[in-house]
GROMACS .gro file of N, CA and C in nm:
model
  333
    1MET      N    1   6.823   8.593   8.212
    1MET     CA    2   6.958   8.641   8.230
    1MET      C    3   7.035   8.539   8.313
    2SER      N    4   7.146   8.493   8.261
    2SER     CA    5   7.222   8.392   8.334
    2SER      C    6   7.339   8.455   8.407
    3GLU      N    7   7.368   8.398   8.522
    3GLU     CA    8   7.481   8.446   8.601
    3GLU      C    9   7.608   8.375   8.556
    4LYS      N   10   7.718   8.442   8.573
    4LYS     CA   11   7.846   8.378   8.542
    4LYS      C   12   7.871   8.272   8.646
    5PRO      N   13   7.938   8.164   8.608
    5PRO     CA   14   7.959   8.053   8.702
    5PRO      C   15   8.033   8.093   8.830
    6GLY      N   16   8.124   8.190   8.824
    6GLY     CA   17   8.203   8.226   8.939
    6GLY      C   18   8.138   8.328   9.031
    7PHE      N   19   8.025   8.387   8.990
    7PHE     CA   20   7.964   8.494   9.069
    7PHE      C   21   7.920   8.446   9.206
    8VAL      N   22   7.845   8.339   9.212
    8VAL     CA   23   7.794   8.288   9.340
    8VAL      C   24   7.911   8.246   9.429
    9ALA      N   25   8.009   8.183   9.370
    9ALA     CA   26   8.125   8.142   9.448
    9ALA      C   27   8.200   8.263   9.503
   10SER      N   28   8.212   8.370   9.422
   10SER     CA   29   8.282   8.490   9.466
   10SER      C   30   8.207   8.560   9.579
   11VAL      N   31   8.076   8.576   9.563
   11VAL     CA   32   7.996   8.646   9.663
   11VAL      C   33   7.991   8.570   9.794
   12SER      N   34   7.996   8.440   9.788
   12SER     CA   35   7.990   8.361   9.911
   12SER      C   36   8.128   8.335   9.971
   13SER      N   37   8.233   8.387   9.907
   13SER     CA   38   8.369   8.366   9.955
   13SER      C   39   8.405   8.469  10.062
   14ALA      N   40   8.462   8.423  10.171
   14ALA     CA   41   8.509   8.513  10.277
   14ALA      C   42   8.624   8.600  10.226
   15ASP      N   43   8.707   8.547  10.135
   15ASP     CA   44   8.819   8.624  10.080
   15ASP      C   45   8.770   8.747  10.005
   16PHE      N   46   8.661   8.730   9.930
   16PHE     CA   47   8.604   8.843   9.856
   16PHE      C   48   8.564   8.955   9.951
   17TRP      N   49   8.492   8.921  10.055
   17TRP     CA   50   8.441   9.022  10.149
   17TRP      C   51   8.554   9.084  10.230
   18LEU      N   52   8.654   9.005  10.264
   18LEU     CA   53   8.768   9.059  10.337
   18LEU      C   54   8.846   9.157  10.249
   19ARG      N   55   8.867   9.121  10.122
   19ARG     CA   56   8.936   9.213  10.031
   19ARG      C   57   8.854   9.340  10.011
   20LEU      N   58   8.724   9.327  10.000
   20LEU     CA   59   8.638   9.444   9.985
   20LEU      C   60   8.651   9.536  10.107
   21LEU      N   61   8.654   9.478  10.225
   21LEU     CA   62   8.673   9.557  10.347
   21LEU      C   63   8.807   9.628  10.344
   22TYR      N   64   8.915   9.558  10.305
   22TYR     CA   65   9.046   9.621  10.294
   22TYR      C   66   9.044   9.734  10.191
   23ILE      N   67   8.977   9.713  10.080
   23ILE     CA   68   8.969   9.817   9.977
   23ILE      C   69   8.902   9.942  10.032
   24LEU      N   70   8.793   9.924  10.104
   24LEU     CA   71   8.723  10.040  10.162
   24LEU      C   72   8.810  10.112  10.265
   25LEU      N   73   8.880  10.036  10.349
   25LEU     CA   74   8.968  10.098  10.448
   25LEU      C   75   9.085  10.169  10.383
   26PHE      N   76   9.143  10.109  10.280
   26PHE     CA   77   9.254  10.174  10.211
   26PHE      C   78   9.206  10.294  10.129
   27ALA      N   79   9.082  10.294  10.084
   27ALA     CA   80   9.027  10.412  10.016
   27ALA      C   81   9.019  10.529  10.114
   28LEU      N   82   8.983  10.500  10.238
   28LEU     CA   83   8.981  10.604  10.342
   28LEU      C   84   9.124  10.652  10.369
   29ALA      N   85   9.218  10.559  10.378
   29ALA     CA   86   9.359  10.595  10.400
   29ALA      C   87   9.410  10.681  10.284
   30TRP      N   88   9.365  10.652  10.163
   30TRP     CA   89   9.404  10.730  10.044
   30TRP      C   90   9.360  10.876  10.061
   31GLN      N   91   9.237  10.896  10.109
   31GLN     CA   92   9.186  11.032  10.128
   31GLN      C   93   9.268  11.107  10.232
   32VAL      N   94   9.302  11.041  10.341
   32VAL     CA   95   9.384  11.103  10.445
   32VAL      C   96   9.522  11.137  10.387
   33CYS      N   97   9.576  11.047  10.309
   33CYS     CA   98   9.706  11.067  10.247
   33CYS      C   99   9.704  11.188  10.153
   34GLU      N  100   9.597  11.203  10.077
   34GLU     CA  101   9.582  11.319   9.989
   34GLU      C  102   9.585  11.449  10.068
   35LEU      N  103   9.512  11.452  10.178
   35LEU     CA  104   9.509  11.573  10.261
   35LEU      C  105   9.648  11.603  10.319
   36LEU      N  106   9.716  11.499  10.365
   36LEU     CA  107   9.850  11.519  10.419
   36LEU      C  108   9.948  11.567  10.312
   37LEU      N  109   9.934  11.516  10.190
   37LEU     CA  110  10.020  11.563  10.081
   37LEU      C  111   9.992  11.709  10.049
   38LEU      N  112   9.868  11.750  10.058
   38LEU     CA  113   9.834  11.891  10.038
   38LEU      C  114   9.901  11.977  10.144
   39VAL      N  115   9.900  11.932  10.268
   39VAL     CA  116   9.968  12.005  10.376
   39VAL      C  117  10.118  12.012  10.348
   40VAL      N  118  10.177  11.901  10.302
   40VAL     CA  119  10.320  11.900  10.268
   40VAL      C  120  10.350  12.003  10.160
   41VAL      N  121  10.266  12.012  10.058
   41VAL     CA  122  10.286  12.107   9.949
   41VAL      C  123  10.281  12.250  10.004
   42ILE      N  124  10.182  12.280  10.086
   42ILE     CA  125  10.169  12.415  10.141
   42ILE      C  126  10.288  12.450  10.230
   43VAL      N  127  10.331  12.357  10.313
   43VAL     CA  128  10.447  12.380  10.399
   43VAL      C  129  10.572  12.402  10.315
   44GLN      N  130  10.590  12.322  10.210
   44GLN     CA  131  10.709  12.338  10.125
   44GLN      C  132  10.707  12.472  10.052
   45ILE      N  133  10.591  12.518  10.011
   45ILE     CA  134  10.582  12.651   9.949
   45ILE      C  135  10.627  12.757  10.049
   46GLY      N  136  10.584  12.743  10.174
   46GLY     CA  137  10.629  12.835  10.278
   46GLY      C  138  10.780  12.832  10.296
   47PHE      N  139  10.839  12.712  10.301
   47PHE     CA  140  10.984  12.703  10.314
   47PHE      C  141  11.055  12.768  10.197
   48ARG      N  142  11.004  12.745  10.077
   48ARG     CA  143  11.069  12.805   9.959
   48ARG      C  144  11.056  12.957   9.960
   49LEU      N  145  10.943  13.008  10.007
   49LEU     CA  146  10.924  13.154  10.013
   49LEU      C  147  11.015  13.219  10.116
   50PHE      N  148  11.023  13.160  10.235
   50PHE     CA  149  11.092  13.225  10.345
   50PHE      C  150  11.237  13.180  10.365
   51GLN      N  151  11.274  13.061  10.318
   51GLN     CA  152  11.411  13.015  10.334
   51GLN      C  153  11.483  12.995  10.201
   52GLY      N  154  11.409  13.001  10.092
   52GLY     CA  155  11.471  12.989   9.960
   52GLY      C  156  11.494  12.847   9.912
   53GLU      N  157  11.461  12.748   9.995
   53GLU     CA  158  11.478  12.609   9.954
   53GLU      C  159  11.380  12.520  10.029
   54ALA      N  160  11.357  12.402   9.974
   54ALA     CA  161  11.265  12.307  10.035
   54ALA      C  162  11.328  12.246  10.160
   55ASN      N  163  11.245  12.210  10.255
   55ASN     CA  164  11.290  12.143  10.377
   55ASN      C  165  11.308  11.995  10.347
   56VAL      N  166  11.424  11.940  10.381
   56VAL     CA  167  11.457  11.801  10.349
   56VAL      C  168  11.365  11.703  10.424
   57ARG      N  169  11.336  11.731  10.550
   57ARG     CA  170  11.251  11.639  10.627
   57ARG      C  171  11.108  11.638  10.575
   58VAL      N  172  11.057  11.756  10.537
   58VAL     CA  173  10.922  11.763  10.482
   58VAL      C  174  10.918  11.695  10.345
   59ALA      N  175  11.025  11.711  10.267
   59ALA     CA  176  11.033  11.643  10.137
   59ALA      C  177  11.033  11.492  10.156
   60GLY      N  178  11.104  11.445  10.257
   60GLY     CA  179  11.106  11.301  10.287
   60GLY      C  180  10.968  11.250  10.325
   61LEU      N  181  10.895  11.329  10.404
   61LEU     CA  182  10.758  11.290  10.439
   61LEU      C  183  10.671  11.285  10.315
   62GLY      N  184  10.686  11.383  10.227
   62GLY     CA  185  10.610  11.383  10.101
   62GLY      C  186  10.643  11.263  10.015
   63ASN      N  187  10.771  11.226  10.013
   63ASN     CA  188  10.812  11.108   9.937
   63ASN      C  189  10.748  10.981   9.995
   64SER      N  190  10.753  10.967  10.126
   64SER     CA  191  10.691  10.850  10.191
   64SER      C  192  10.542  10.844  10.163
   65LEU      N  193  10.474  10.958  10.179
   65LEU     CA  194  10.329  10.961  10.157
   65LEU      C  195  10.293  10.928  10.013
   66SER      N  196  10.370  10.981   9.918
   66SER     CA  197  10.337  10.954   9.777
   66SER      C  198  10.360  10.808   9.742
   67GLN      N  199  10.463  10.747   9.800
   67GLN     CA  200  10.485  10.604   9.774
   67GLN      C  201  10.378  10.519   9.842
   68TYR      N  202  10.333  10.563   9.959
   68TYR     CA  203  10.224  10.491  10.027
   68TYR      C  204  10.097  10.498   9.943
   69ALA      N  205  10.067  10.616   9.887
   69ALA     CA  206   9.949  10.630   9.800
   69ALA      C  207   9.963  10.539   9.677
   70TRP      N  208  10.085  10.530   9.624
   70TRP     CA  209  10.111  10.442   9.509
   70TRP      C  210  10.084  10.297   9.546
   71GLN      N  211  10.129  10.254   9.665
   71GLN     CA  212  10.105  10.117   9.711
   71GLN      C  213   9.955  10.091   9.728
   72ILE      N  214   9.884  10.188   9.784
   72ILE     CA  215   9.738  10.174   9.800
   72ILE      C  216   9.673  10.158   9.663
   73GLY      N  217   9.710  10.244   9.569
   73GLY     CA  218   9.652  10.237   9.435
   73GLY      C  219   9.675  10.103   9.369
   74ARG      N  220   9.794  10.049   9.385
   74ARG     CA  221   9.824   9.918   9.326
   74ARG      C  222   9.740   9.808   9.391
   75TYR      N  223   9.721   9.814   9.522
   75TYR     CA  224   9.644   9.710   9.589
   75TYR      C  225   9.495   9.718   9.553
   76VAL      N  226   9.436   9.836   9.564
   76VAL     CA  227   9.292   9.846   9.540
   76VAL      C  228   9.255   9.825   9.394
   77SER      N  229   9.349   9.849   9.302
   77SER     CA  230   9.319   9.828   9.160
   77SER      C  231   9.343   9.683   9.116
   78GLY      N  232   9.401   9.604   9.204
   78GLY     CA  233   9.427   9.464   9.171
   78GLY      C  234   9.561   9.441   9.104
   79ALA      N  235   9.644   9.547   9.092
   79ALA     CA  236   9.775   9.532   9.030
   79ALA      C  237   9.874   9.463   9.123
   80SER      N  238   9.841   9.459   9.253
   80SER     CA  239   9.929   9.395   9.350
   80SER      C  240   9.843   9.327   9.457
   81GLU      N  241   9.893   9.217   9.508
   81GLU     CA  242   9.826   9.149   9.619
   81GLU      C  243   9.888   9.188   9.752
   82GLN      N  244   9.997   9.264   9.748
   82GLN     CA  245  10.066   9.307   9.869
   82GLN      C  246   9.992   9.424   9.932
   83LYS      N  247   9.941   9.403  10.052
   83LYS     CA  248   9.871   9.510  10.122
   83LYS      C  249   9.973   9.610  10.176
   84PRO      N  250   9.944   9.741  10.161
   84PRO     CA  251  10.036   9.843  10.212
   84PRO      C  252  10.038   9.848  10.365
   85TRP      N  253  10.116   9.942  10.420
   85TRP     CA  254  10.124   9.962  10.563
   85TRP      C  255   9.982   9.965  10.619
   86PRO      N  256   9.953   9.901  10.726
   86PRO     CA  257  10.037   9.846  10.831
   86PRO      C  258  10.074   9.699  10.810
   87PHE      N  259  10.049   9.645  10.692
   87PHE     CA  260  10.081   9.505  10.664
   87PHE      C  261  10.223   9.487  10.614
   88MET      N  262  10.288   9.596  10.578
   88MET     CA  263  10.429   9.594  10.539
   88MET      C  264  10.493   9.720  10.596
   89GLU      N  265  10.622   9.735  10.581
   89GLU     CA  266  10.690   9.851  10.636
   89GLU      C  267  10.645   9.979  10.568
   90TRP      N  268  10.648  10.089  10.646
   90TRP     CA  269  10.618  10.221  10.590
   90TRP      C  270  10.728  10.257  10.490
   91PRO      N  271  10.693  10.318  10.376
   91PRO     CA  272  10.795  10.353  10.277
   91PRO      C  273  10.899  10.450  10.336
   92ALA      N  274  11.024  10.426  10.307
   92ALA     CA  275  11.133  10.509  10.358
   92ALA      C  276  11.130  10.647  10.292
   93ALA      N  277  11.173  10.747  10.368
   93ALA     CA  278  11.175  10.885  10.318
   93ALA      C  279  11.272  10.901  10.202
   94GLU      N  280  11.379  10.823  10.201
   94GLU     CA  281  11.480  10.836  10.096
   94GLU      C  282  11.464  10.734   9.984
   95ALA      N  283  11.358  10.654   9.990
   95ALA     CA  284  11.337  10.550   9.887
   95ALA      C  285  11.310  10.615   9.751
   96GLU      N  286  11.349  10.544   9.646
   96GLU     CA  287  11.327  10.593   9.510
   96GLU      C  288  11.236  10.498   9.435
   97TRP      N  289  11.167  10.551   9.337
   97TRP     CA  290  11.081  10.469   9.252
   97TRP      C  291  11.168  10.376   9.171
   98GLN      N  292  11.122  10.254   9.152
   98GLN     CA  293  11.197  10.159   9.072
   98GLN      C  294  11.103  10.089   8.977
   99ARG      N  295  11.147  10.079   8.851
   99ARG     CA  296  11.072  10.002   8.752
   99ARG      C  297  11.105   9.856   8.766
  100LYS      N  298  11.009   9.773   8.729
  100LYS     CA  299  11.038   9.630   8.721
  100LYS      C  300  11.123   9.607   8.597
  101PRO      N  301  11.222   9.519   8.605
  101PRO     CA  302  11.304   9.490   8.487
  101PRO      C  303  11.216   9.440   8.372
  102GLY      N  304  11.247   9.490   8.253
  102GLY     CA  305  11.173   9.446   8.135
  102GLY      C  306  11.051   9.531   8.102
  103THR      N  307  11.023   9.636   8.182
  103THR     CA  308  10.910   9.722   8.151
  103THR      C  309  10.952   9.827   8.048
  104PRO      N  310  10.859   9.878   7.971
  104PRO     CA  311  10.893   9.980   7.871
  104PRO      C  312  10.964  10.099   7.936
  105GLY      N  313  11.066  10.149   7.870
  105GLY     CA  314  11.142  10.262   7.924
  105GLY      C  315  11.256  10.217   8.013
  106ASP      N  316  11.275  10.087   8.029
  106ASP     CA  317  11.377  10.032   8.118
  106ASP      C  318  11.514  10.026   8.050
  107GLU      N  319  11.515  10.035   7.919
  107GLU     CA  320  11.642  10.022   7.849
  107GLU      C  321  11.727  10.148   7.869
  108ALA      N  322  11.857  10.132   7.847
  108ALA     CA  323  11.952  10.242   7.868
  108ALA      C  324  11.927  10.352   7.766
  109PRO      N  325  11.949  10.478   7.805
  109PRO     CA  326  11.930  10.588   7.709
  109PRO      C  327  12.031  10.579   7.595
  110LYS      N  328  11.984  10.620   7.478
  110LYS     CA  329  12.070  10.615   7.360
  110LYS      C  330  12.141  10.748   7.344
  111PRO      N  331  12.271  10.743   7.306
  111PRO     CA  332  12.347  10.869   7.291
  111PRO      C  333  12.301  10.950   7.173
   0.00000   0.00000   0.00000
């Protein structure tokens, strides 16, 4: 059985091990984020039951957490080299999802 030429170089690379460490740490952060999003959902259900509408501040926290989870997913899957918070700013509560120009579904709706 022959090894691929890049295997030994990858395993002996400090970058490989550092990225693996980041992936494991961000996987832990993902789990914490999931639990916090569950708390946000339960709190929002309570607000809707007792006040008739969602709480704006809790919704903003949910938005930030979901975008943070999205950033983690992109980094650990290799879709992005940009490490999420604390290596970049925390996602804003009022931030919106944005497609990259030229991606499917980016064209204007047809009448």
